[in-house]
Every structure is written in C-alpha cells, then in structure tokens.
Amino acid sequence: MSITKDQARALLKAHKLRITGPRLAVLRVLADADTPLSHSDVLARLGDTDWNPATIYRNLIKLRDAGVAPVASRIQGIDRYALAREDDDDHRHPHFVCDDCGCVRSLPDARMTTTAIQGPWAEALRQARVQLHGACPDCLDAASSSAG
C-alpha cells in the first residue's frame, strides 16, 4: 500500500510526530513494503542518502513507539517493522522465514484470532507472534528445477 507524501504527513501529524525528511522517507518505505522490514532493509531501500543509519534507526523507534510501525516480526533477534493498517488488528498473522534464502514474508491470509481467549494467558497470547520456517516457494522452485 503506497502512500503519498501528503498522506504520510497527515499520518505523522495524527500521531503527534514531527514531520521530518528522514521520518517521511522511512514511513513511505514501510508503506511500500509487502513484508516487514529490518533497519538494514530500510537502509537498503532508501539507497544513498545523507542520513546517518542511526537517524533512520531512531525514526523507526519513534514510529514504533507511536504505534505507526510496530515490530511485526522478531525473527532471529532482528526487529522487523511494518506499517500499522486499520484492518490489521495489531498485525496478528504469522510470518514465514525461509531457511534457505532467509526471506521473511507476512502470511496475512493465515490470520490468527486471540480475542476470544480469556483468563491469565489472554494478554500473553495477544502479544505473541507465530513464525513458520521452511523453504519459500522460490527456493522450492529452484530446488525442483535443479533436480530435474
């Protein structure tokens, strides 16, 4: 879901965040992504800029803390951020990690519901993340192509 510069400005303003060049850029990178991004991923997508990597990291943290870009995945100890969407229900879907190429993909069609759970585990399960591991479709295709 791509967003315009004006939409990004409005989103930052709605969350009472200062509108800065790096923050707008990070927000737009996250909006264009179809999968959660790590700090390194964001840097790579930004390309050559005058912004220090620490500046980009601080902006990711500000966006996270404001609820604009929560940590959607923490695979292998690396935080990956995704733009919060109104229909996302706190990003409650599993993520797939390819053991071969290392890609991380959201599986939004495999939505998980924990809202009906009551009792002492309810809050813990609402904050839990499910991560599936295996070979992604691209790696499976490559393996079957090289075997045949």
XYZ file of N, CA, C and O in Angstrom:
592
model
N 0.850 -1.174 0.000
C 0.000 0.000 0.000
C 0.891 1.231 0.000
O 1.529 1.546 0.985
N 0.958 1.857 -1.079
C 1.749 3.067 -1.222
C 0.989 4.243 -0.614
O -0.237 4.255 -0.623
N 1.722 5.207 -0.065
C 1.077 6.421 0.431
C 1.785 7.635 -0.160
O 2.977 7.598 -0.429
N 1.024 8.680 -0.355
C 1.592 9.911 -0.889
C 2.315 10.653 0.228
O 2.144 10.350 1.414
N 3.077 11.638 -0.159
C 3.779 12.461 0.820
C 2.777 13.180 1.734
O 2.987 13.278 2.941
N 1.670 13.631 1.161
C 0.640 14.304 1.962
C -0.014 13.335 2.955
O -0.297 13.701 4.096
N -0.267 12.107 2.522
C -0.835 11.102 3.425
C 0.146 10.776 4.551
O -0.254 10.596 5.702
N 1.430 10.688 4.206
C 2.455 10.417 5.223
C 2.515 11.559 6.231
O 2.586 11.332 7.446
N 2.457 12.788 5.744
C 2.449 13.952 6.634
C 1.241 13.915 7.571
O 1.362 14.166 8.766
N 0.080 13.608 7.014
C -1.145 13.550 7.815
C -1.059 12.451 8.875
O -1.502 12.644 10.016
N -0.481 11.321 8.512
C -0.328 10.217 9.462
C 0.587 10.609 10.612
O 0.284 10.347 11.785
N 1.697 11.241 10.298
C 2.617 11.689 11.345
C 1.949 12.728 12.234
O 2.057 12.670 13.464
N 1.246 13.648 11.629
C 0.555 14.687 12.391
C -0.507 14.075 13.308
O -0.639 14.475 14.460
N -1.237 13.098 12.807
C -2.277 12.430 13.604
C -1.698 11.727 14.826
O -2.377 11.577 15.841
N -0.446 11.292 14.723
C 0.215 10.607 15.840
C 1.122 11.554 16.631
O 1.946 11.105 17.418
N 0.973 12.855 16.361
C 1.716 13.894 17.085
C 3.233 13.734 16.963
O 3.975 13.916 17.918
N 3.673 13.348 15.764
C 5.097 13.209 15.482
C 5.547 14.357 14.590
O 4.805 14.785 13.696
N 6.761 14.845 14.836
C 7.326 15.875 13.976
C 7.471 15.329 12.556
O 7.806 14.166 12.352
N 7.252 16.203 11.609
C 7.381 15.827 10.206
C 8.786 16.207 9.753
O 9.117 17.387 9.645
N 9.618 15.196 9.541
C 10.992 15.414 9.109
C 11.237 14.608 7.828
O 10.519 13.639 7.547
N 12.255 14.986 7.092
C 12.600 14.272 5.868
C 12.870 12.791 6.098
O 12.286 11.945 5.416
N 13.751 12.448 7.051
C 14.027 11.034 7.287
C 12.779 10.254 7.728
O 12.557 9.129 7.286
N 11.958 10.865 8.564
C 10.759 10.182 9.061
C 9.778 9.931 7.925
O 9.186 8.845 7.825
N 9.597 10.914 7.049
C 8.726 10.725 5.889
C 9.253 9.619 4.987
O 8.498 8.780 4.502
N 10.561 9.616 4.782
C 11.171 8.601 3.918
C 10.991 7.196 4.495
O 10.613 6.267 3.775
N 11.235 7.045 5.785
C 11.079 5.737 6.433
C 9.626 5.285 6.352
O 9.331 4.127 6.028
N 8.720 6.185 6.622
C 7.297 5.864 6.580
C 6.875 5.402 5.191
O 6.170 4.405 5.037
N 7.353 6.093 4.177
C 6.991 5.717 2.810
C 7.617 4.384 2.396
O 7.005 3.589 1.682
N 8.839 4.100 2.865
C 9.468 2.802 2.587
C 8.639 1.689 3.214
O 8.367 0.665 2.582
N 8.228 1.877 4.462
C 7.413 0.860 5.136
C 6.070 0.676 4.440
O 5.571 -0.447 4.317
N 5.484 1.764 3.966
C 4.189 1.692 3.290
C 4.296 0.942 1.960
O 3.356 0.248 1.562
N 5.427 1.059 1.284
C 5.618 0.386 0.001
C 5.992 -1.089 0.142
O 5.926 -1.836 -0.830
N 6.390 -1.485 1.331
C 6.862 -2.855 1.543
C 5.703 -3.842 1.649
O 4.662 -3.536 2.225
N 5.907 -5.020 1.116
C 4.897 -6.071 1.232
C 5.249 -7.083 2.315
O 4.594 -8.110 2.461
N 6.283 -6.768 3.060
C 6.743 -7.645 4.132
C 7.394 -6.780 5.214
O 7.834 -5.665 4.915
N 7.454 -7.244 6.450
C 8.121 -6.456 7.495
C 9.597 -6.233 7.155
O 10.257 -7.107 6.597
N 10.105 -5.033 7.491
C 11.478 -4.669 7.148
C 12.318 -4.427 8.392
O 11.865 -3.790 9.341
N 13.558 -4.887 8.345
C 14.524 -4.602 9.398
C 15.139 -3.228 9.134
O 14.953 -2.639 8.062
N 15.904 -2.746 10.085
C 16.630 -1.487 9.910
C 17.515 -1.569 8.666
O 17.540 -0.651 7.843
N 18.226 -2.672 8.498
C 19.094 -2.851 7.322
C 18.291 -2.846 6.026
O 18.734 -2.289 5.019
N 17.115 -3.470 6.054
C 16.253 -3.482 4.868
C 15.825 -2.060 4.501
O 15.818 -1.687 3.327
N 15.450 -1.277 5.519
C 15.024 0.104 5.279
C 16.184 0.895 4.675
O 16.013 1.627 3.692
N 17.381 0.736 5.246
C 18.557 1.438 4.713
C 18.794 1.074 3.246
O 19.067 1.943 2.422
N 18.679 -0.215 2.938
C 18.908 -0.661 1.564
C 17.879 -0.057 0.612
O 18.223 0.364 -0.502
N 16.628 0.021 1.040
C 15.579 0.572 0.182
C 15.681 2.083 0.042
O 15.243 2.635 -0.957
N 16.241 2.738 1.038
C 16.446 4.184 0.939
C 17.569 4.523 -0.037
O 17.581 5.592 -0.632
N 18.523 3.611 -0.172
C 19.650 3.846 -1.072
C 20.592 4.893 -0.507
O 20.666 5.099 0.705
N 21.302 5.559 -1.386
C 22.265 6.583 -0.960
C 21.531 7.829 -0.470
O 20.783 8.452 -1.225
N 21.725 8.144 0.797
C 21.163 9.363 1.378
C 22.229 10.008 2.246
O 23.255 9.400 2.547
N 21.976 11.212 2.654
C 22.883 11.908 3.569
C 22.564 11.575 5.023
O 23.239 12.057 5.923
N 21.516 10.787 5.237
C 21.098 10.477 6.600
C 21.954 9.369 7.193
O 22.224 8.355 6.567
N 22.339 9.574 8.413
C 23.104 8.601 9.172
C 22.214 7.398 9.482
O 21.035 7.571 9.790
N 22.748 6.172 9.434
C 21.944 4.997 9.796
C 21.318 5.109 11.193
O 20.209 4.608 11.417
N 21.997 5.771 12.120
C 21.433 5.947 13.464
C 20.180 6.820 13.423
O 19.235 6.604 14.182
N 20.153 7.794 12.533
C 18.972 8.647 12.366
C 17.788 7.821 11.883
O 16.669 7.951 12.385
N 18.034 6.940 10.937
C 16.972 6.072 10.417
C 16.486 5.133 11.526
O 15.281 4.934 11.695
N 17.408 4.587 12.300
C 17.031 3.701 13.409
C 16.165 4.453 14.427
O 15.133 3.956 14.863
N 16.593 5.655 14.792
C 15.814 6.447 15.761
C 14.408 6.738 15.238
O 13.441 6.740 15.997
N 14.291 6.951 13.950
C 12.974 7.193 13.375
C 12.115 5.939 13.383
O 10.906 6.012 13.612
N 12.711 4.791 13.145
C 11.958 3.533 13.273
C 11.429 3.370 14.702
O 10.276 2.977 14.902
N 12.261 3.683 15.676
C 11.859 3.568 17.081
C 10.729 4.549 17.390
O 9.756 4.191 18.063
N 10.837 5.786 16.904
C 9.767 6.775 17.117
C 8.458 6.303 16.493
O 7.394 6.411 17.099
N 8.527 5.768 15.282
C 7.328 5.259 14.620
C 6.760 4.054 15.360
O 5.544 3.912 15.491
N 7.635 3.209 15.861
C 7.191 2.057 16.664
C 6.497 2.521 17.926
O 5.393 2.079 18.244
N 7.137 3.416 18.657
C 6.593 3.881 19.934
C 5.251 4.597 19.769
O 4.409 4.545 20.655
N 5.060 5.247 18.622
C 3.806 5.957 18.365
C 2.705 5.018 17.856
O 1.566 5.434 17.694
N 3.061 3.754 17.588
C 2.083 2.800 17.089
C 1.882 2.858 15.587
O 1.011 2.192 15.045
N 2.712 3.617 14.902
C 2.604 3.754 13.450
C 3.235 2.555 12.754
O 2.724 2.071 11.740
N 4.336 2.058 13.290
C 5.072 0.948 12.681
C 5.531 -0.025 13.768
O 6.689 -0.010 14.173
N 4.623 -0.871 14.239
C 5.011 -1.818 15.289
C 5.990 -2.870 14.777
O 6.121 -3.080 13.567
N 6.678 -3.502 15.720
C 7.534 -4.635 15.374
C 6.593 -5.776 15.023
O 5.844 -6.262 15.866
N 6.618 -6.172 13.769
C 5.726 -7.216 13.283
C 6.362 -8.592 13.377
O 5.682 -9.604 13.399
N 7.678 -8.617 13.436
C 8.403 -9.878 13.454
C 9.735 -9.664 14.161
O 10.374 -8.629 13.994
N 10.120 -10.639 14.942
C 11.411 -10.581 15.628
C 12.138 -11.902 15.386
O 12.566 -12.594 16.294
N 12.301 -12.224 14.136
C 12.931 -13.473 13.745
C 14.437 -13.351 13.884
O 15.027 -12.361 13.463
N 15.051 -14.354 14.492
C 16.497 -14.415 14.718
C 17.004 -13.176 15.461
O 18.105 -12.705 15.229
N 16.158 -12.631 16.344
C 16.546 -11.494 17.171
C 16.597 -10.159 16.447
O 17.063 -9.176 16.995
N 16.096 -10.111 15.220
C 16.110 -8.878 14.432
C 14.690 -8.330 14.358
O 13.779 -9.014 13.872
N 14.503 -7.104 14.849
C 13.197 -6.466 14.765
C 12.904 -6.110 13.320
O 13.752 -5.535 12.620
N 11.697 -6.440 12.881
C 11.229 -6.058 11.547
C 9.924 -5.296 11.735
O 9.039 -5.749 12.436
N 9.834 -4.155 11.088
C 8.733 -3.221 11.285
C 7.787 -3.251 10.099
O 8.209 -3.460 8.961
N 6.515 -3.023 10.383
C 5.512 -2.931 9.320
C 4.580 -1.782 9.648
O 4.270 -1.532 10.817
N 4.150 -1.102 8.628
C 3.214 -0.014 8.818
C 1.904 -0.567 9.350
O 1.359 -1.533 8.801
N 1.415 -0.011 10.443
C 0.137 -0.443 11.011
C -0.972 -0.022 10.056
O -0.968 1.080 9.521
N -1.887 -0.914 9.849
C -3.013 -0.618 8.970
C -4.300 -0.774 9.778
O -4.369 -1.588 10.680
N -5.302 -0.011 9.410
C -6.549 -0.018 10.169
C -7.173 -1.404 10.236
O -7.739 -1.782 11.242
N -7.061 -2.182 9.169
C -7.685 -3.507 9.133
C -6.759 -4.614 9.622
O -7.065 -5.777 9.512
N -5.621 -4.244 10.183
C -4.587 -5.225 10.513
C -4.755 -5.875 11.882
O -4.146 -6.882 12.164
N -5.518 -5.292 12.778
C -5.744 -5.868 14.102
C -4.424 -6.216 14.781
O -4.182 -7.337 15.196
N -3.530 -5.241 14.855
C -2.237 -5.400 15.519
C -1.321 -6.416 14.848
O -0.511 -7.059 15.494
N -1.451 -6.569 13.539
C -0.547 -7.442 12.782
C -0.580 -8.871 13.311
O 0.450 -9.506 13.501
N -1.771 -9.385 13.566
C -1.904 -10.730 14.126
C -2.017 -11.784 13.039
O -3.063 -12.370 12.817
N -0.928 -12.001 12.359
C -0.853 -13.102 11.409
C 0.563 -13.660 11.462
O 1.488 -12.974 11.884
N 0.735 -14.899 11.065
C 2.075 -15.498 11.132
C 2.993 -14.961 10.038
O 2.548 -14.379 9.061
N 4.277 -15.178 10.255
C 5.304 -14.818 9.288
C 6.069 -16.081 8.922
O 6.249 -16.966 9.750
N 6.492 -16.133 7.682
C 7.226 -17.286 7.189
C 8.679 -16.886 6.971
O 8.961 -15.860 6.361
N 9.587 -17.711 7.477
C 11.023 -17.490 7.317
C 11.578 -18.629 6.478
O 11.418 -19.796 6.829
N 12.217 -18.273 5.371
C 12.828 -19.293 4.529
C 14.171 -19.686 5.126
O 15.043 -18.831 5.327
N 14.320 -20.944 5.411
C 15.576 -21.445 5.972
C 16.702 -21.465 4.938
O 17.869 -21.556 5.303
N 16.352 -21.363 3.650
C 17.367 -21.384 2.599
C 17.881 -19.985 2.263
O 19.069 -19.715 2.353
N 16.967 -19.068 1.891
C 17.407 -17.735 1.449
C 17.262 -16.665 2.528
O 17.770 -15.564 2.377
N 16.546 -16.972 3.604
C 16.415 -16.030 4.714
C 15.323 -14.995 4.568
O 15.148 -14.137 5.438
N 14.537 -15.045 3.483
C 13.479 -14.047 3.319
C 12.420 -14.224 4.407
O 12.228 -15.314 4.947
N 11.766 -13.124 4.751
C 10.681 -13.124 5.726
C 9.451 -12.587 5.031
O 9.501 -11.517 4.424
N 8.347 -13.314 5.097
C 7.112 -12.895 4.436
C 5.949 -12.955 5.415
O 5.843 -13.878 6.224
N 5.076 -11.965 5.308
C 3.830 -11.968 6.058
C 2.879 -12.962 5.410
O 2.855 -13.090 4.183
N 2.095 -13.617 6.228
C 1.057 -14.511 5.722
C -0.294 -14.008 6.237
O -0.921 -14.620 7.091
N -0.764 -12.855 5.727
C -1.973 -12.239 6.272
C -3.225 -13.079 6.075
O -4.185 -12.943 6.828
N -3.241 -13.972 5.079
C -4.409 -14.817 4.879
C -4.537 -15.889 5.960
O -5.587 -16.501 6.105
N -3.464 -16.104 6.722
C -3.474 -17.080 7.807
C -3.697 -16.357 9.136
O -3.034 -16.591 10.120
N -4.630 -15.420 9.145
C -4.932 -14.570 10.293
C -5.187 -15.409 11.541
O -5.806 -16.449 11.487
N -4.701 -14.901 12.659
C -4.866 -15.603 13.930
C -5.757 -14.763 14.825
O -5.613 -13.564 14.889
N -6.651 -15.414 15.502
C -7.506 -14.677 16.416
C -7.255 -15.134 17.851
O -7.207 -16.324 18.118
N -7.046 -14.171 18.705
C -6.852 -14.482 20.118
C -7.831 -13.681 20.970
O -7.765 -13.719 22.178
N -8.746 -12.976 20.324
C -9.659 -12.110 21.067
C -10.653 -12.896 21.900
O -11.175 -12.370 22.879
N -10.927 -14.147 21.558
C -11.896 -14.934 22.316
C -11.272 -15.611 23.535
O -11.982 -16.174 24.356
N -9.970 -15.566 23.668
C -9.294 -16.234 24.775
C -9.438 -15.400 26.041
O -9.220 -14.197 26.034
N -9.794 -16.058 27.110
C -9.976 -15.398 28.409
C -8.992 -15.995 29.413
O -8.387 -17.021 29.173
N -8.838 -15.361 30.538
C -8.017 -15.901 31.606
C -6.605 -15.372 31.601
O -6.282 -14.414 30.887
N -5.731 -16.008 32.394
C -4.382 -15.479 32.597
C -3.503 -15.457 31.343
O -2.563 -14.682 31.259
N -3.794 -16.293 30.358
C -2.974 -16.331 29.153
C -3.444 -15.360 28.079
O -2.763 -15.158 27.071
N -4.568 -14.720 28.256
C -5.162 -13.882 27.212
C -4.208 -12.792 26.724
O -3.979 -12.660 25.519
N -3.642 -12.005 27.630
C -2.765 -10.907 27.214
C -1.468 -11.422 26.598
O -0.971 -10.877 25.615
N -0.922 -12.500 27.160
C 0.313 -13.067 26.616
C 0.100 -13.537 25.171
O 0.948 -13.308 24.306
N -1.020 -14.164 24.913
C -1.291 -14.653 23.563
C -1.585 -13.515 22.595
O -1.256 -13.601 21.408
N -2.169 -12.434 23.078
C -2.420 -11.281 22.207
C -1.109 -10.644 21.762
O -1.043 -9.999 20.724
N -0.047 -10.812 22.529
C 1.245 -10.225 22.176
C 2.175 -11.222 21.503
O 3.257 -10.861 21.082
N 1.766 -12.467 21.387
C 2.619 -13.499 20.810
C 2.717 -13.346 19.292
O 1.835 -12.783 18.656
N 3.800 -13.856 18.731
C 3.998 -13.855 17.294
C 4.262 -15.292 16.851
O 5.034 -16.005 17.468
N 3.639 -15.667 15.753
C 3.836 -17.002 15.203
C 4.756 -16.884 14.002
O 4.548 -16.043 13.127
N 5.786 -17.721 13.983
C 6.757 -17.708 12.899
C 6.903 -19.123 12.360
O 7.218 -20.046 13.108
N 6.678 -19.277 11.081
C 6.790 -20.563 10.421
C 8.108 -20.615 9.668
O 8.549 -19.612 9.110
N 8.726 -21.780 9.634
C 10.020 -21.955 8.952
C 9.897 -23.049 7.897
O 9.127 -23.981 8.038
N 10.695 -22.926 6.874
C 10.737 -23.921 5.817
C 11.398 -23.327 4.596
O 12.161 -22.364 4.702
N 11.094 -23.873 3.431
C 11.620 -23.349 2.171
C 10.513 -22.551 1.497
O 9.382 -23.025 1.381
N 10.832 -21.346 1.052
C 9.848 -20.479 0.398
C 9.542 -21.023 -0.998
O 10.283 -21.866 -1.527
N 8.465 -20.541 -1.631
C 8.136 -21.026 -2.982
C 9.264 -20.851 -3.990
O 9.491 -21.731 -4.826
N 9.995 -19.738 -3.926
C 11.097 -19.525 -4.870
C 12.195 -20.564 -4.688
O 12.738 -21.093 -5.654
N 12.542 -20.852 -3.434
C 13.594 -21.848 -3.176
C 13.124 -23.255 -3.534
O 13.916 -24.074 -4.036
N 11.843 -23.535 -3.297
C 11.301 -24.841 -3.707
C 11.361 -24.996 -5.226
O 11.739 -26.047 -5.719
N 10.982 -23.931 -5.949
C 11.045 -23.966 -7.407
C 12.470 -24.159 -7.906
O 12.724 -24.945 -8.822
N 13.420 -23.436 -7.283
C 14.825 -23.564 -7.682
C 15.350 -24.970 -7.419
O 16.089 -25.517 -8.237
N 14.943 -25.540 -6.290
C 15.399 -26.898 -5.960
C 14.822 -27.921 -6.932
O 15.539 -28.827 -7.366
N 13.562 -27.767 -7.289
C 12.964 -28.746 -8.212
C 13.486 -28.551 -9.640
O 13.604 -29.506 -10.381
N 13.846 -27.305 -9.999
C 14.419 -27.043 -11.327
C 15.818 -27.652 -11.458
O 16.169 -28.193 -12.485
N 16.602 -27.543 -10.392
C 17.969 -28.071 -10.441
C 17.974 -29.595 -10.315
O 18.910 -30.238 -10.763
N 16.934 -30.170 -9.722
C 16.868 -31.638 -9.580
C 16.412 -32.290 -10.880
O 16.690 -33.447 -11.106
N 15.705 -31.533 -11.707
C 15.124 -32.128 -12.910
C 15.920 -31.966 -14.103
O 16.814 -32.307 -14.652
